[in-house]
Every structure is written in C-alpha cells, then in structure tokens.
Amino acid sequence: MKKFFKSAVALSLALVMVFAFAGCGNTESETETKLIMATNAEFTPFEFVAANGKGICGEFDGIDIAIANEIAKDLGQTLEVSNMDFNSIIPAVEAGKADIGIAGMTVTADRLENVDFSEPYWVAVQTIIVKGDNTDIINVETLKGKKVGVVTGYTGDLALSEVEGIELARYQKGIDAVQDLKNSKIDAAIIDSPTAASFIAKNPELKGVTDDSFFETEEYAVAIKKGNSELLGKINATIKRLKESGEISKIAEEVDNRLAQ
Ligand code: GLN
C-alpha cells in the first residue's frame, strides 16, 4: 500500500513537471496532448533563446515558436519545444520524435525526399555579410579566392558548395561565423536574409551584400513526417489563417520589438 502511495505521488509529480515544462499558452485542460516542435534555437528572429529567459514557450522565442504555438492551439494541443542541431531536425521528424520541424527551414528537393512540407509561411534569400569597409566583395563571383563562413547543412552552405574557387569555413552556428568575420578570420559569411539583418543590426560594423542573379529565393515551411495528410491539412489551415489575417507580419513585428529592447 505504502509502495503504491509512493509511486502515485511520483507519478503525479512527474505529470505536474510535464505540464509545467509544456505550458506554452494552451494549458486549459490536462487532457491536452503535446505537439513537439523540433527546432534549432540559433536563428534569430525565427527561433532563439530569449536573453531574459522569458520566451513565448519557456525560454524560447521567435516567429517560428509563435507560429508553432498557433498550430498547437488550433490542434487543441500544448506546444513543447525540443531544441537540437539543425541537421537533427529532419531525422527527428522522420523518427516521430517530433511532430513538426520548424526552423526557418527552406523547402528543398532533397529535404522533400525525407519529409513533407506545409505551405510556405516566409520567403527569404541568402545574404553575404562582410565588414562595412569591404569594397571588393560585391557578389558571389567576387567570393572566389576568399574564405567564406557557412553554417553546415544550411542552404547557404549547399549553394556555395557548388561554386569552385571559394574556400568554405564551416560552422555549427551563424553567430560563430559572424564572430570570426568580425575578427578578420574569414572574409565573409553567408546566412539567410532575416537572420543576416538581425546580426547586422547588432553589429553595425558589418553590412549585407545581395546577389539576386545567383541566390534564388527560398521558402520556409513546416516539416512533418511523410504521408500524414490529416496533420498537413490542419497545419496548412493555420498557416493560411495567419497569412490572410496579417498575423505573421504582426508576430514578426512583435519579435523585432522584443529583440530591440
Ligand atoms: N533556411 C536555411 C536552411 O533551411 C537556414 C535555416 C536555419 O538555419 N535554421 O537551410
């Protein structure tokens, strides 16, 4: 009896902990299930750890976290953020360890072989970040013979890997490439435009260079396990609602305001 009581206490404590951890806005009923979002919280303004520790979902903040929260709300679920390496997100979704992958992730033909993608919710392009006084890097062609920082597995890495004559320095995090650029260890860094803008806003000694004739625009979408058309339909409905109501721009503006504080 005593033993039963002890395990009952342990179980309810565990439940309380689960709900405390998962509590990201939709905690009306204890019967709600969780929606696990795989992400890599190193991609401001889409996902990052809030400087004051107070994000939208626990310590996590950003446009994608807010979108995932809306998806969870529409599904009657509670959002839980699972933070991991960018290159682990698709495997986690494939293995069912996460229900959705949202990480400013561009839809690519290769990725479509492993997961399904929702309708896009954002359009971006790659930006070349250089020091403000750099005058010789004006496009991708002028990166030849230079040392250029990319984040492993990102679309910027994939695009520049196709170009001969550029020395690539690979990083796990965009911020580390930016740090090396500031310290003149590399000549440029390539990153998606919204994230580049956010690095440049924080580091006014840097500037962005675009090359529209080389970089194609990229669409960000939500990755889910292949073949789950019911979930895909529901996610698309949420994205449609957020896009049509202008909510996505509002979310982005609010994130920008929090970042500027
Ligand atoms: N959009 C880029 C990609 O999909 C970068 C995404 C990210 O860094 N989170 O590879």
XYZ file of C-alpha atoms and ligand atoms in Angstrom:
271
model
C 0.000 0.000 0.000
C 2.783 2.318 1.023
C 4.616 1.453 -2.136
C 1.532 2.208 -4.220
C 1.133 5.546 -2.488
C 4.759 6.429 -3.168
C 4.520 5.640 -6.851
C 1.230 7.536 -7.112
C 2.951 10.595 -5.644
C 5.899 10.125 -8.001
C 3.533 9.813 -10.945
C 1.573 12.937 -10.123
C 4.803 14.866 -9.559
C 6.007 13.683 -12.952
C 2.736 14.812 -14.523
C 2.972 18.214 -12.885
C 6.509 18.537 -14.217
C 5.466 17.572 -17.727
C 2.695 20.136 -17.748
C 4.898 22.795 -16.213
C 7.516 22.220 -18.875
C 4.997 22.009 -21.698
C 2.980 25.004 -20.573
C 3.237 27.326 -23.547
C -0.018 29.141 -23.556
C -2.614 26.435 -24.053
C -2.946 24.796 -20.701
C -6.713 24.868 -20.190
C -7.153 21.144 -19.757
C -4.927 18.381 -18.501
C -6.169 16.039 -21.199
C -4.412 18.017 -23.913
C -1.708 16.190 -25.765
C 1.623 17.701 -26.664
C 2.761 18.978 -30.024
C 6.515 18.528 -30.101
C 8.368 21.018 -32.254
C 11.927 20.214 -33.300
C 13.989 23.352 -33.852
C 17.450 24.835 -33.545
C 17.186 27.951 -31.409
C 20.162 29.679 -33.050
C 18.301 31.502 -35.792
C 17.097 34.927 -34.723
C 14.391 36.192 -35.359
C 12.802 32.777 -36.097
C 13.971 30.877 -33.008
C 16.304 31.903 -30.241
C 16.722 31.712 -26.501
C 15.301 34.907 -25.001
C 18.034 36.981 -23.347
C 15.864 37.414 -20.229
C 14.861 33.734 -20.277
C 11.225 34.671 -20.872
C 10.224 33.486 -24.316
C 6.854 32.540 -25.768
C 7.419 28.916 -24.817
C 9.685 28.628 -21.808
C 12.959 30.332 -22.711
C 12.294 30.015 -26.453
C 11.155 32.978 -28.504
C 10.817 33.821 -32.190
C 8.498 33.867 -35.189
C 8.548 30.076 -35.595
C 7.796 29.491 -31.923
C 4.777 31.797 -32.212
C 3.594 30.036 -35.385
C 4.022 26.617 -33.753
C 2.052 27.874 -30.769
C -0.810 28.835 -33.099
C -0.663 25.414 -34.778
C -0.774 23.746 -31.354
C -3.697 25.946 -30.319
C -5.685 25.024 -33.452
C -4.954 21.340 -32.807
C -6.020 21.649 -29.155
C -2.529 20.657 -28.073
C 0.199 22.125 -25.917
C 3.431 23.123 -27.568
C 6.699 21.642 -26.397
C 9.968 22.854 -27.911
C 12.720 20.326 -28.485
C 15.952 22.192 -29.204
C 18.552 20.305 -31.250
C 21.176 20.660 -34.005
C 19.687 21.908 -37.269
C 20.768 18.730 -39.049
C 18.961 16.550 -36.490
C 15.557 18.138 -37.113
C 14.537 16.148 -40.203
C 15.700 12.810 -38.707
C 13.716 13.628 -35.515
C 10.573 14.282 -37.565
C 11.118 11.135 -39.645
C 11.566 9.047 -36.498
C 8.421 10.507 -34.912
C 10.451 12.009 -32.042
C 8.985 15.367 -33.019
C 5.609 16.090 -34.626
C 6.773 19.124 -36.549
C 10.082 20.658 -37.569
C 10.101 24.455 -37.766
C 13.428 26.214 -38.025
C 13.358 28.786 -40.793
C 13.734 25.653 -42.863
C 13.811 26.095 -46.625
C 11.881 23.634 -48.751
C 14.421 21.839 -50.956
C 14.109 18.870 -53.305
C 16.498 16.833 -51.134
C 14.587 17.504 -47.934
C 11.305 16.657 -49.691
C 12.627 13.127 -50.141
C 12.558 12.651 -46.377
C 9.685 14.787 -45.074
C 6.568 16.574 -46.292
C 6.363 20.353 -46.091
C 3.401 22.607 -45.362
C 2.514 25.630 -47.437
C 5.303 28.204 -47.101
C 4.940 30.925 -44.468
C 8.014 33.069 -45.278
C 10.243 33.963 -48.228
C 13.948 34.719 -47.790
C 17.155 34.853 -49.781
C 20.826 34.412 -48.849
C 22.812 37.480 -47.793
C 26.594 37.843 -47.910
C 27.771 39.560 -44.723
C 31.051 41.483 -44.925
C 32.790 44.189 -42.931
C 31.391 47.651 -43.586
C 34.603 48.893 -45.229
C 34.892 45.924 -47.608
C 34.637 47.100 -51.225
C 35.864 44.065 -53.162
C 33.074 41.631 -52.286
C 30.059 42.684 -54.331
C 28.548 39.344 -55.404
C 29.194 35.567 -55.339
C 31.742 35.789 -58.181
C 33.928 38.053 -56.034
C 33.937 35.464 -53.229
C 36.313 33.333 -55.298
C 39.712 33.137 -53.617
C 38.153 34.301 -50.352
C 37.440 32.476 -47.132
C 33.707 32.354 -46.560
C 31.849 31.179 -43.456
C 28.774 28.993 -43.878
C 26.700 27.027 -41.409
C 26.934 23.294 -42.080
C 23.916 21.926 -43.916
C 22.179 25.268 -44.330
C 21.014 26.244 -47.802
C 23.826 28.850 -47.941
C 26.349 26.022 -47.478
C 24.597 23.915 -50.145
C 24.546 26.806 -52.660
C 28.184 27.885 -52.219
C 29.435 24.282 -52.219
C 28.504 24.259 -55.923
C 30.890 27.129 -56.716
C 34.519 26.335 -57.396
C 37.273 28.516 -56.000
C 35.612 29.615 -52.765
C 37.266 28.427 -49.572
C 34.474 27.464 -47.202
C 34.821 27.626 -43.438
C 32.042 25.561 -41.854
C 30.393 26.467 -38.570
C 27.738 24.956 -36.351
C 26.232 28.339 -35.513
C 25.790 31.509 -37.551
C 26.930 33.601 -34.610
C 30.347 31.885 -34.620
C 30.845 32.729 -38.320
C 29.901 36.344 -37.585
C 32.376 36.426 -34.692
C 35.202 35.157 -36.953
C 34.247 37.720 -39.595
C 34.488 40.498 -37.023
C 37.913 39.147 -36.016
C 39.002 39.040 -39.700
C 39.492 35.265 -39.605
C 37.181 34.976 -42.624
C 36.286 37.460 -45.385
C 32.522 36.948 -45.491
C 29.693 34.873 -44.038
C 26.542 33.641 -45.790
C 23.261 33.437 -43.960
C 19.537 33.805 -44.663
C 18.443 37.431 -45.119
C 16.262 37.867 -41.992
C 18.959 36.397 -39.738
C 21.682 38.390 -41.519
C 19.647 41.569 -40.934
C 19.427 40.731 -37.272
C 23.219 40.127 -36.989
C 23.904 43.404 -38.824
C 21.500 45.303 -36.564
C 23.536 44.066 -33.575
C 26.900 44.678 -35.285
C 26.789 47.996 -37.187
C 30.388 47.488 -38.365
C 29.041 44.800 -40.718
C 26.949 45.141 -43.883
C 24.943 42.892 -46.169
C 25.558 42.251 -49.870
C 22.954 40.559 -52.056
C 23.310 38.678 -55.327
C 19.909 38.133 -56.878
C 21.356 36.630 -60.031
C 22.969 33.822 -58.021
C 20.803 33.161 -54.977
C 17.255 32.005 -55.571
C 14.532 32.982 -53.168
C 13.790 30.355 -50.528
C 10.514 29.423 -48.909
C 10.295 28.434 -45.257
C 7.736 25.791 -44.338
C 6.833 23.329 -41.582
C 8.293 19.817 -41.949
C 6.202 16.821 -40.913
C 6.508 13.065 -41.238
C 5.756 11.829 -44.738
C 2.214 10.777 -45.535
C 0.338 12.391 -42.622
C -2.105 14.303 -44.821
C -4.534 14.965 -41.977
C -1.945 16.842 -39.904
C -0.610 18.548 -43.020
C -4.106 19.828 -43.881
C -4.582 21.231 -40.386
C -1.180 22.932 -40.365
C -1.901 24.446 -43.775
C -5.204 25.787 -42.456
C -3.404 27.515 -39.566
C -0.767 28.966 -41.893
C -3.485 30.213 -44.243
C -5.304 31.843 -41.322
C -2.103 33.524 -40.070
C -1.122 34.736 -43.533
C -4.558 36.029 -44.554
C -5.152 37.866 -41.296
C -1.737 39.548 -41.420
C -0.904 37.808 -38.157
C 2.513 36.601 -39.364
C 3.714 40.165 -40.001
C 2.336 41.153 -36.624
C 4.179 38.279 -34.937
C 7.416 39.299 -36.718
C 6.986 42.923 -35.645
C 6.432 41.908 -32.021
C 9.530 39.692 -32.067
C 11.560 42.597 -33.530
C 10.305 44.870 -30.771
C 11.283 42.359 -28.096
C 14.722 41.964 -29.687
C 15.244 45.739 -29.754
C 14.595 46.059 -26.011
N 16.922 28.459 -44.405
C 18.146 27.783 -44.161
C 18.002 26.311 -44.400
O 16.931 25.819 -44.478
C 18.672 28.031 -42.759
C 17.760 27.529 -41.697
C 18.288 27.660 -40.301
O 19.398 27.987 -40.094
N 17.538 27.427 -39.290
O 18.968 25.622 -44.506
